[in-house]
């Protein structure tokens, strides 16, 4: 399977156009292990606490296991997505309809993605103080985001989802894939596919000034 060359994106273009991709995932185009390993090699350059590198990356290609993961996801996602969403009185209210439509589409079609990914980190921060929890996830999440950036740079996309982790979902996923539940925490469930087109744009975000504080809150 041929690995396509990286897109010619500047750093700013890459950072501002890496989207949560749902409706534009190409469910028909195969994704090679070679391109996934290229992206993972790049992602593993991300910082990790004490250089521990205690991460593990579970890629799922088996159709039956993808369907089972999608069912776990849907059991949590469908009730959540059907709940009324808060009104915030700004641009986010205008976007929520499209976001929910996109999320429901992904829930309905999750197993169609060529590959699903669950990144894991050794340990369980359940009930840990804020500092320990921040340190724990800070040793994995930068690498996960780097993986999504690497996907984008090669014409692929994904969406960071966490709803399968609710309730018994994480344990069910662990049992399905042989992940040691007591020893490793899952960071999410990611559909991975080439995107339909590569012309993603900057998102409409609230201005940085609205979130900035200098010397005090």
mmCIF file of C-alpha atoms in Angstrom:
data_model
loop_
_atom_site.group_PDB
_atom_site.id
_atom_site.type_symbol
_atom_site.label_atom_id
_atom_site.label_comp_id
_atom_site.label_asym_id
_atom_site.label_seq_id
_atom_site.Cartn_x
_atom_site.Cartn_y
_atom_site.Cartn_z
ATOM 1 C CA UNK A 1 0.000 0.000 0.000
ATOM 2 C CA UNK A 2 1.460 3.354 -1.054
ATOM 3 C CA UNK A 3 2.096 5.965 1.633
ATOM 4 C CA UNK A 4 1.218 9.405 0.335
ATOM 5 C CA UNK A 5 3.674 12.286 0.851
ATOM 6 C CA UNK A 6 2.981 14.810 3.636
ATOM 7 C CA UNK A 7 0.853 17.849 2.866
ATOM 8 C CA UNK A 8 2.683 21.122 2.290
ATOM 9 C CA UNK A 9 1.389 22.884 5.412
ATOM 10 C CA UNK A 10 3.166 25.577 7.399
ATOM 11 C CA UNK A 11 3.344 25.158 11.161
ATOM 12 C CA UNK A 12 0.604 27.771 11.634
ATOM 13 C CA UNK A 13 -1.606 26.089 9.035
ATOM 14 C CA UNK A 14 -1.151 22.727 10.714
ATOM 15 C CA UNK A 15 -1.991 24.115 14.161
ATOM 16 C CA UNK A 16 -5.037 26.065 13.006
ATOM 17 C CA UNK A 17 -6.590 23.461 10.700
ATOM 18 C CA UNK A 18 -6.299 20.240 12.693
ATOM 19 C CA UNK A 19 -9.978 19.638 13.312
ATOM 20 C CA UNK A 20 -12.076 17.015 15.046
ATOM 21 C CA UNK A 21 -13.050 15.200 11.857
ATOM 22 C CA UNK A 22 -16.258 13.196 11.798
ATOM 23 C CA UNK A 23 -18.412 13.665 8.691
ATOM 24 C CA UNK A 24 -15.363 13.987 6.455
ATOM 25 C CA UNK A 25 -13.717 10.725 7.454
ATOM 26 C CA UNK A 26 -13.240 8.527 4.391
ATOM 27 C CA UNK A 27 -14.521 5.120 5.459
ATOM 28 C CA UNK A 28 -13.609 3.484 2.144
ATOM 29 C CA UNK A 29 -9.914 4.331 1.769
ATOM 30 C CA UNK A 30 -7.554 1.898 3.540
ATOM 31 C CA UNK A 31 -5.045 3.199 6.083
ATOM 32 C CA UNK A 32 -1.692 1.426 6.098
ATOM 33 C CA UNK A 33 0.150 0.448 9.241
ATOM 34 C CA UNK A 34 3.184 2.182 7.755
ATOM 35 C CA UNK A 35 1.597 5.637 7.832
ATOM 36 C CA UNK A 36 0.270 5.024 11.358
ATOM 37 C CA UNK A 37 3.760 4.098 12.549
ATOM 38 C CA UNK A 38 5.179 7.216 10.879
ATOM 39 C CA UNK A 39 2.670 9.319 12.822
ATOM 40 C CA UNK A 40 3.337 7.448 16.044
ATOM 41 C CA UNK A 41 7.104 7.876 15.695
ATOM 42 C CA UNK A 42 6.517 11.634 15.453
ATOM 43 C CA UNK A 43 4.096 11.614 18.386
ATOM 44 C CA UNK A 44 6.552 9.798 20.629
ATOM 45 C CA UNK A 45 8.844 12.819 20.467
ATOM 46 C CA UNK A 46 6.372 14.655 22.730
ATOM 47 C CA UNK A 47 7.431 15.349 26.325
ATOM 48 C CA UNK A 48 6.551 12.815 28.996
ATOM 49 C CA UNK A 49 7.074 13.104 32.759
ATOM 50 C CA UNK A 50 10.530 11.967 33.907
ATOM 51 C CA UNK A 51 11.010 10.563 30.390
ATOM 52 C CA UNK A 52 9.046 7.539 31.598
ATOM 53 C CA UNK A 53 7.411 6.823 28.223
ATOM 54 C CA UNK A 54 4.846 4.669 30.014
ATOM 55 C CA UNK A 55 2.388 4.883 27.117
ATOM 56 C CA UNK A 56 0.947 2.053 25.040
ATOM 57 C CA UNK A 57 -1.015 2.515 21.801
ATOM 58 C CA UNK A 58 -3.709 0.020 20.864
ATOM 59 C CA UNK A 59 -4.714 0.096 17.183
ATOM 60 C CA UNK A 60 -7.799 -1.880 16.211
ATOM 61 C CA UNK A 61 -8.400 -3.068 12.648
ATOM 62 C CA UNK A 62 -10.485 -6.191 13.320
ATOM 63 C CA UNK A 63 -14.083 -5.517 12.162
ATOM 64 C CA UNK A 64 -15.723 -7.444 15.021
ATOM 65 C CA UNK A 65 -13.677 -5.637 17.665
ATOM 66 C CA UNK A 66 -14.335 -2.266 16.028
ATOM 67 C CA UNK A 67 -18.068 -3.011 16.104
ATOM 68 C CA UNK A 68 -17.875 -4.015 19.767
ATOM 69 C CA UNK A 69 -15.998 -0.804 20.653
ATOM 70 C CA UNK A 70 -18.536 1.244 18.698
ATOM 71 C CA UNK A 71 -21.369 -0.404 20.625
ATOM 72 C CA UNK A 72 -19.681 0.449 23.938
ATOM 73 C CA UNK A 73 -19.263 4.016 22.732
ATOM 74 C CA UNK A 74 -22.886 4.296 21.589
ATOM 75 C CA UNK A 75 -24.250 2.998 24.882
ATOM 76 C CA UNK A 76 -22.819 6.098 26.555
ATOM 77 C CA UNK A 77 -22.862 8.557 23.668
ATOM 78 C CA UNK A 78 -26.499 8.286 22.610
ATOM 79 C CA UNK A 79 -28.006 9.320 25.977
ATOM 80 C CA UNK A 80 -25.478 12.145 26.301
ATOM 81 C CA UNK A 81 -25.990 13.466 22.782
ATOM 82 C CA UNK A 82 -29.765 13.500 23.259
ATOM 83 C CA UNK A 83 -29.537 15.747 26.326
ATOM 84 C CA UNK A 84 -30.329 19.475 25.930
ATOM 85 C CA UNK A 85 -27.154 21.529 25.670
ATOM 86 C CA UNK A 86 -26.552 24.718 27.711
ATOM 87 C CA UNK A 87 -26.958 28.127 26.105
ATOM 88 C CA UNK A 88 -23.879 30.319 26.562
ATOM 89 C CA UNK A 89 -24.992 33.512 24.870
ATOM 90 C CA UNK A 90 -22.154 33.694 22.367
ATOM 91 C CA UNK A 91 -20.895 32.176 19.113
ATOM 92 C CA UNK A 92 -20.861 28.700 20.641
ATOM 93 C CA UNK A 93 -24.670 28.651 20.571
ATOM 94 C CA UNK A 94 -24.569 29.086 16.791
ATOM 95 C CA UNK A 95 -22.183 26.148 16.415
ATOM 96 C CA UNK A 96 -23.794 23.606 18.751
ATOM 97 C CA UNK A 97 -26.259 22.290 16.175
ATOM 98 C CA UNK A 98 -23.518 21.433 13.702
ATOM 99 C CA UNK A 99 -21.356 19.953 16.453
ATOM 100 C CA UNK A 100 -24.153 17.681 17.693
ATOM 101 C CA UNK A 101 -25.065 16.602 14.163
ATOM 102 C CA UNK A 102 -21.435 15.719 13.520
ATOM 103 C CA UNK A 103 -21.099 13.851 16.818
ATOM 104 C CA UNK A 104 -24.258 11.820 16.171
ATOM 105 C CA UNK A 105 -23.018 10.936 12.702
ATOM 106 C CA UNK A 106 -19.783 9.612 14.150
ATOM 107 C CA UNK A 107 -21.607 7.618 16.817
ATOM 108 C CA UNK A 108 -23.757 5.975 14.162
ATOM 109 C CA UNK A 109 -20.764 5.118 11.958
ATOM 110 C CA UNK A 110 -17.850 4.655 14.369
ATOM 111 C CA UNK A 111 -16.933 1.116 13.352
ATOM 112 C CA UNK A 112 -16.665 2.127 9.684
ATOM 113 C CA UNK A 113 -13.369 3.915 10.315
ATOM 114 C CA UNK A 114 -10.496 1.817 8.934
ATOM 115 C CA UNK A 115 -8.665 1.965 12.271
ATOM 116 C CA UNK A 116 -9.617 2.771 15.849
ATOM 117 C CA UNK A 117 -7.026 3.847 18.410
ATOM 118 C CA UNK A 118 -6.963 3.774 22.211
ATOM 119 C CA UNK A 119 -3.879 5.437 23.749
ATOM 120 C CA UNK A 120 -3.089 4.163 27.244
ATOM 121 C CA UNK A 121 -0.818 5.214 30.096
ATOM 122 C CA UNK A 122 0.550 3.025 32.866
ATOM 123 C CA UNK A 123 -1.222 3.612 36.176
ATOM 124 C CA UNK A 124 -4.625 4.805 37.308
ATOM 125 C CA UNK A 125 -5.098 8.354 38.649
ATOM 126 C CA UNK A 126 -8.569 7.583 40.034
ATOM 127 C CA UNK A 127 -9.183 9.881 42.996
ATOM 128 C CA UNK A 128 -5.669 11.330 42.865
ATOM 129 C CA UNK A 129 -5.034 14.948 43.956
ATOM 130 C CA UNK A 130 -5.157 17.535 41.198
ATOM 131 C CA UNK A 131 -1.383 17.826 40.944
ATOM 132 C CA UNK A 132 -0.861 14.102 40.512
ATOM 133 C CA UNK A 133 -3.711 13.825 38.029
ATOM 134 C CA UNK A 134 -2.329 16.715 35.975
ATOM 135 C CA UNK A 135 1.132 15.165 36.005
ATOM 136 C CA UNK A 136 -0.275 11.784 34.991
ATOM 137 C CA UNK A 137 -2.255 12.958 31.985
ATOM 138 C CA UNK A 138 0.440 15.461 31.055
ATOM 139 C CA UNK A 139 2.660 12.480 30.317
ATOM 140 C CA UNK A 140 0.342 11.210 27.578
ATOM 141 C CA UNK A 141 -1.926 13.905 26.171
ATOM 142 C CA UNK A 142 0.808 15.943 24.425
ATOM 143 C CA UNK A 143 1.785 12.815 22.499
ATOM 144 C CA UNK A 144 -1.843 12.121 21.582
ATOM 145 C CA UNK A 145 -2.250 15.632 20.193
ATOM 146 C CA UNK A 146 1.041 15.281 18.324
ATOM 147 C CA UNK A 147 -0.356 12.096 16.780
ATOM 148 C CA UNK A 148 -3.428 14.007 15.584
ATOM 149 C CA UNK A 149 -1.201 16.731 14.115
ATOM 150 C CA UNK A 150 0.873 14.093 12.351
ATOM 151 C CA UNK A 151 -2.300 12.535 10.934
ATOM 152 C CA UNK A 152 -3.403 15.911 9.590
ATOM 153 C CA UNK A 153 0.005 16.504 8.003
ATOM 154 C CA UNK A 154 -0.470 13.292 6.010
ATOM 155 C CA UNK A 155 -4.052 13.828 4.890
ATOM 156 C CA UNK A 156 -5.709 11.819 7.662
ATOM 157 C CA UNK A 157 -8.004 12.912 10.440
ATOM 158 C CA UNK A 158 -9.509 11.814 13.725
ATOM 159 C CA UNK A 159 -11.716 12.936 16.592
ATOM 160 C CA UNK A 160 -10.816 12.773 20.264
ATOM 161 C CA UNK A 161 -13.728 11.018 21.966
ATOM 162 C CA UNK A 162 -14.000 9.971 25.619
ATOM 163 C CA UNK A 163 -17.606 8.854 26.066
ATOM 164 C CA UNK A 164 -16.735 5.162 25.959
ATOM 165 C CA UNK A 165 -14.871 5.675 29.249
ATOM 166 C CA UNK A 166 -18.043 6.394 31.242
ATOM 167 C CA UNK A 167 -19.540 3.822 33.583
ATOM 168 C CA UNK A 168 -18.320 0.325 32.832
ATOM 169 C CA UNK A 169 -17.268 1.264 29.305
ATOM 170 C CA UNK A 170 -13.536 1.552 29.937
ATOM 171 C CA UNK A 171 -13.459 -1.830 31.670
ATOM 172 C CA UNK A 172 -15.481 -3.404 28.860
ATOM 173 C CA UNK A 173 -13.070 -2.019 26.261
ATOM 174 C CA UNK A 174 -10.136 -3.279 28.312
ATOM 175 C CA UNK A 175 -11.608 -6.785 28.464
ATOM 176 C CA UNK A 176 -12.311 -6.745 24.727
ATOM 177 C CA UNK A 177 -8.747 -5.774 23.804
ATOM 178 C CA UNK A 178 -6.790 -7.403 26.605
ATOM 179 C CA UNK A 179 -5.724 -4.077 28.130
ATOM 180 C CA UNK A 180 -4.733 -4.605 31.807
ATOM 181 C CA UNK A 181 -7.486 -2.491 33.367
ATOM 182 C CA UNK A 182 -5.863 -2.214 36.806
ATOM 183 C CA UNK A 183 -2.523 -1.254 35.306
ATOM 184 C CA UNK A 184 -3.367 1.116 32.432
ATOM 185 C CA UNK A 185 -5.727 4.056 31.896
ATOM 186 C CA UNK A 186 -7.299 4.788 28.529
ATOM 187 C CA UNK A 187 -7.214 8.372 27.218
ATOM 188 C CA UNK A 188 -9.967 8.088 24.613
ATOM 189 C CA UNK A 189 -11.207 6.338 21.509
ATOM 190 C CA UNK A 190 -10.065 7.731 18.149
ATOM 191 C CA UNK A 191 -11.412 6.885 14.701
ATOM 192 C CA UNK A 192 -8.588 7.151 12.168
ATOM 193 C CA UNK A 193 -9.160 7.608 8.438
ATOM 194 C CA UNK A 194 -8.078 9.638 5.469
ATOM 195 C CA UNK A 195 -10.164 12.768 5.106
ATOM 196 C CA UNK A 196 -12.468 13.666 2.241
ATOM 197 C CA UNK A 197 -10.414 16.561 0.943
ATOM 198 C CA UNK A 198 -7.694 18.297 2.917
ATOM 199 C CA UNK A 199 -8.948 21.903 2.779
ATOM 200 C CA UNK A 200 -9.774 22.443 6.434
ATOM 201 C CA UNK A 201 -10.141 25.989 7.747
ATOM 202 C CA UNK A 202 -9.608 27.794 11.012
ATOM 203 C CA UNK A 203 -12.444 27.287 13.495
ATOM 204 C CA UNK A 204 -14.505 30.183 14.797
ATOM 205 C CA UNK A 205 -13.225 30.631 18.317
ATOM 206 C CA UNK A 206 -13.810 33.243 20.983
ATOM 207 C CA UNK A 207 -11.002 35.837 21.155
ATOM 208 C CA UNK A 208 -7.888 35.071 23.186
ATOM 209 C CA UNK A 209 -8.467 38.221 25.247
ATOM 210 C CA UNK A 210 -11.613 36.654 26.707
ATOM 211 C CA UNK A 211 -9.544 33.883 28.304
ATOM 212 C CA UNK A 212 -6.452 35.812 29.313
ATOM 213 C CA UNK A 213 -5.405 36.908 32.817
ATOM 214 C CA UNK A 214 -2.263 38.832 33.702
ATOM 215 C CA UNK A 215 -0.816 38.677 37.222
ATOM 216 C CA UNK A 216 -4.265 37.926 38.730
ATOM 217 C CA UNK A 217 -7.619 36.434 37.688
#
